[in-house]
Amino acid sequence: YVDASAIALSQNLATDFCTALPANASCVLGPQIWNAAATLPDKRGLGLVLKIIFGYRDRVYLAQIIAYVIFWLAIGKTYLQSAGITPPAIKSSAIKSSAIETKGAPTPPAPSGSES
């Protein structure tokens, strides 16, 4: 009974939400942004090799682009934190503040020519 209910509900939802979308849009992924199926299809030749190695897709939707951007931002942030690298804006302001702090401090004496 649960399966039949789920199927009926999904058919009703799909009918209501997907009928107003353009032909190249997806109900879940949104509008299609990129379509290179005629130029470089991902089912044969170079497109298939790129698909296997890099995950190339000949059709890209808006939700996929958003997911890719969020993924790479999260990975980049994690990598930079683990490497101890700070963004340039923070690093340059830290250098300026340390220069300001040491500006008024006395300088240490210069080392003498020879020590015995």
PDB file of C-alpha atoms in Angstrom:
ATOM      1  CA  TYR A   1       0.000   0.000   0.000  1.00  0.00           C
ATOM      2  CA  VAL A   2       2.861   2.359   0.762  1.00  0.00           C
ATOM      3  CA  ASP A   3       4.467   1.815  -2.651  1.00  0.00           C
ATOM      4  CA  ALA A   4       1.220   2.518  -4.481  1.00  0.00           C
ATOM      5  CA  SER A   5       0.706   5.677  -2.430  1.00  0.00           C
ATOM      6  CA  ALA A   6       4.249   6.874  -3.148  1.00  0.00           C
ATOM      7  CA  ILE A   7       3.832   6.248  -6.869  1.00  0.00           C
ATOM      8  CA  ALA A   8       0.502   8.082  -6.981  1.00  0.00           C
ATOM      9  CA  LEU A   9       1.914  11.019  -5.017  1.00  0.00           C
ATOM     10  CA  SER A  10       5.000  11.282  -7.223  1.00  0.00           C
ATOM     11  CA  GLN A  11       2.872  11.226 -10.380  1.00  0.00           C
ATOM     12  CA  ASN A  12       0.668  14.012  -9.024  1.00  0.00           C
ATOM     13  CA  LEU A  13       3.646  16.128  -7.946  1.00  0.00           C
ATOM     14  CA  ALA A  14       5.448  15.612 -11.251  1.00  0.00           C
ATOM     15  CA  THR A  15       2.352  16.587 -13.175  1.00  0.00           C
ATOM     16  CA  ASP A  16       1.829  19.759 -11.148  1.00  0.00           C
ATOM     17  CA  PHE A  17       5.401  21.068 -11.010  1.00  0.00           C
ATOM     18  CA  CYS A  18       6.919  19.931 -14.285  1.00  0.00           C
ATOM     19  CA  THR A  19       4.286  20.932 -16.801  1.00  0.00           C
ATOM     20  CA  ALA A  20       5.179  24.642 -16.726  1.00  0.00           C
ATOM     21  CA  LEU A  21       8.907  24.079 -17.326  1.00  0.00           C
ATOM     22  CA  PRO A  22      10.538  24.494 -20.741  1.00  0.00           C
ATOM     23  CA  ALA A  23      11.367  21.356 -22.710  1.00  0.00           C
ATOM     24  CA  ASN A  24      15.097  21.414 -21.853  1.00  0.00           C
ATOM     25  CA  ALA A  25      14.576  21.971 -18.090  1.00  0.00           C
ATOM     26  CA  SER A  26      14.592  19.354 -15.360  1.00  0.00           C
ATOM     27  CA  CYS A  27      12.140  19.257 -12.461  1.00  0.00           C
ATOM     28  CA  VAL A  28      14.930  18.538  -9.987  1.00  0.00           C
ATOM     29  CA  LEU A  29      18.007  20.178 -11.574  1.00  0.00           C
ATOM     30  CA  GLY A  30      16.391  23.320 -12.940  1.00  0.00           C
ATOM     31  CA  PRO A  31      17.035  24.961 -16.304  1.00  0.00           C
ATOM     32  CA  GLN A  32      19.647  23.597 -18.665  1.00  0.00           C
ATOM     33  CA  ILE A  33      22.676  25.895 -18.855  1.00  0.00           C
ATOM     34  CA  TRP A  34      24.989  24.009 -21.231  1.00  0.00           C
ATOM     35  CA  ASN A  35      24.294  21.588 -24.070  1.00  0.00           C
ATOM     36  CA  ALA A  36      27.282  20.292 -26.025  1.00  0.00           C
ATOM     37  CA  ALA A  37      25.629  17.028 -27.114  1.00  0.00           C
ATOM     38  CA  ALA A  38      25.935  17.915 -30.798  1.00  0.00           C
ATOM     39  CA  THR A  39      29.565  19.073 -30.528  1.00  0.00           C
ATOM     40  CA  LEU A  40      31.129  16.769 -27.941  1.00  0.00           C
ATOM     41  CA  PRO A  41      28.721  14.038 -26.760  1.00  0.00           C
ATOM     42  CA  ASP A  42      29.628  12.179 -23.563  1.00  0.00           C
ATOM     43  CA  LYS A  43      28.555   8.803 -24.962  1.00  0.00           C
ATOM     44  CA  ARG A  44      31.332   8.261 -27.534  1.00  0.00           C
ATOM     45  CA  GLY A  45      34.837   9.273 -28.590  1.00  0.00           C
ATOM     46  CA  LEU A  46      36.677  12.044 -26.782  1.00  0.00           C
ATOM     47  CA  GLY A  47      33.570  12.931 -24.777  1.00  0.00           C
ATOM     48  CA  LEU A  48      33.480   9.420 -23.317  1.00  0.00           C
ATOM     49  CA  VAL A  49      37.163   9.608 -22.355  1.00  0.00           C
ATOM     50  CA  LEU A  50      36.611  13.007 -20.693  1.00  0.00           C
ATOM     51  CA  LYS A  51      33.557  11.616 -18.914  1.00  0.00           C
ATOM     52  CA  ILE A  52      35.526   8.658 -17.511  1.00  0.00           C
ATOM     53  CA  ILE A  53      38.552  10.694 -16.416  1.00  0.00           C
ATOM     54  CA  PHE A  54      37.087  14.063 -15.386  1.00  0.00           C
ATOM     55  CA  GLY A  55      33.325  13.496 -15.067  1.00  0.00           C
ATOM     56  CA  TYR A  56      32.501  15.542 -18.187  1.00  0.00           C
ATOM     57  CA  ARG A  57      28.804  15.917 -19.014  1.00  0.00           C
ATOM     58  CA  ASP A  58      27.468  17.195 -22.315  1.00  0.00           C
ATOM     59  CA  ARG A  59      24.368  18.632 -20.628  1.00  0.00           C
ATOM     60  CA  VAL A  60      24.752  20.751 -17.492  1.00  0.00           C
ATOM     61  CA  TYR A  61      21.914  22.101 -15.364  1.00  0.00           C
ATOM     62  CA  LEU A  62      21.820  25.001 -12.906  1.00  0.00           C
ATOM     63  CA  ALA A  63      21.711  22.794  -9.790  1.00  0.00           C
ATOM     64  CA  GLN A  64      24.830  20.948 -10.978  1.00  0.00           C
ATOM     65  CA  ILE A  65      26.757  24.204 -11.376  1.00  0.00           C
ATOM     66  CA  ILE A  66      25.694  25.370  -7.913  1.00  0.00           C
ATOM     67  CA  ALA A  67      26.713  22.021  -6.410  1.00  0.00           C
ATOM     68  CA  TYR A  68      30.117  22.115  -8.171  1.00  0.00           C
ATOM     69  CA  VAL A  69      30.823  25.655  -6.926  1.00  0.00           C
ATOM     70  CA  ILE A  70      29.835  24.826  -3.333  1.00  0.00           C
ATOM     71  CA  PHE A  71      31.916  21.628  -3.461  1.00  0.00           C
ATOM     72  CA  TRP A  72      35.075  23.341  -4.729  1.00  0.00           C
ATOM     73  CA  LEU A  73      34.708  26.245  -2.277  1.00  0.00           C
ATOM     74  CA  ALA A  74      34.410  23.785   0.615  1.00  0.00           C
ATOM     75  CA  ILE A  75      37.360  21.699  -0.605  1.00  0.00           C
ATOM     76  CA  GLY A  76      39.466  24.819  -1.200  1.00  0.00           C
ATOM     77  CA  LYS A  77      38.698  26.223   2.235  1.00  0.00           C
ATOM     78  CA  THR A  78      39.502  22.891   3.900  1.00  0.00           C
ATOM     79  CA  TYR A  79      42.766  22.591   1.980  1.00  0.00           C
ATOM     80  CA  LEU A  80      43.869  26.130   2.795  1.00  0.00           C
ATOM     81  CA  GLN A  81      43.071  25.639   6.481  1.00  0.00           C
ATOM     82  CA  SER A  82      44.968  22.347   6.639  1.00  0.00           C
ATOM     83  CA  ALA A  83      47.970  23.919   4.880  1.00  0.00           C
ATOM     84  CA  GLY A  84      47.958  26.889   7.255  1.00  0.00           C
ATOM     85  CA  ILE A  85      47.513  29.364   4.402  1.00  0.00           C
ATOM     86  CA  THR A  86      45.518  32.507   5.091  1.00  0.00           C
ATOM     87  CA  PRO A  87      43.803  34.534   2.397  1.00  0.00           C
ATOM     88  CA  PRO A  88      45.886  37.463   1.051  1.00  0.00           C
ATOM     89  CA  ALA A  89      43.621  40.161   2.536  1.00  0.00           C
ATOM     90  CA  ILE A  90      44.054  38.792   6.065  1.00  0.00           C
ATOM     91  CA  LYS A  91      47.768  38.182   5.605  1.00  0.00           C
ATOM     92  CA  SER A  92      48.504  41.708   4.351  1.00  0.00           C
ATOM     93  CA  SER A  93      46.516  43.335   7.153  1.00  0.00           C
ATOM     94  CA  ALA A  94      48.350  41.180   9.704  1.00  0.00           C
ATOM     95  CA  ILE A  95      51.680  42.362   8.284  1.00  0.00           C
ATOM     96  CA  LYS A  96      50.557  46.002   8.428  1.00  0.00           C
ATOM     97  CA  SER A  97      49.421  45.661  12.042  1.00  0.00           C
ATOM     98  CA  SER A  98      52.691  44.003  13.089  1.00  0.00           C
ATOM     99  CA  ALA A  99      54.646  46.812  11.386  1.00  0.00           C
ATOM    100  CA  ILE A 100      52.600  49.398  13.271  1.00  0.00           C
ATOM    101  CA  GLU A 101      53.203  47.616  16.587  1.00  0.00           C
ATOM    102  CA  THR A 102      56.985  47.476  16.100  1.00  0.00           C
ATOM    103  CA  LYS A 103      57.257  51.026  14.740  1.00  0.00           C
ATOM    104  CA  GLY A 104      57.549  52.659  18.165  1.00  0.00           C
ATOM    105  CA  ALA A 105      59.603  49.877  19.781  1.00  0.00           C
ATOM    106  CA  PRO A 106      63.295  50.497  20.443  1.00  0.00           C
ATOM    107  CA  THR A 107      65.689  48.789  18.082  1.00  0.00           C
ATOM    108  CA  PRO A 108      68.083  46.208  19.512  1.00  0.00           C
ATOM    109  CA  PRO A 109      71.789  47.175  19.646  1.00  0.00           C
ATOM    110  CA  ALA A 110      73.918  46.192  16.665  1.00  0.00           C
ATOM    111  CA  PRO A 111      76.313  43.297  17.248  1.00  0.00           C
ATOM    112  CA  SER A 112      79.901  44.291  17.922  1.00  0.00           C
ATOM    113  CA  GLY A 113      82.661  43.484  15.387  1.00  0.00           C
ATOM    114  CA  SER A 114      84.347  40.608  17.292  1.00  0.00           C
ATOM    115  CA  GLU A 115      83.633  38.699  20.431  1.00  0.00           C
ATOM    116  CA  SER A 116      86.151  36.607  22.389  1.00  0.00           C
TER     117      SER A 116
END
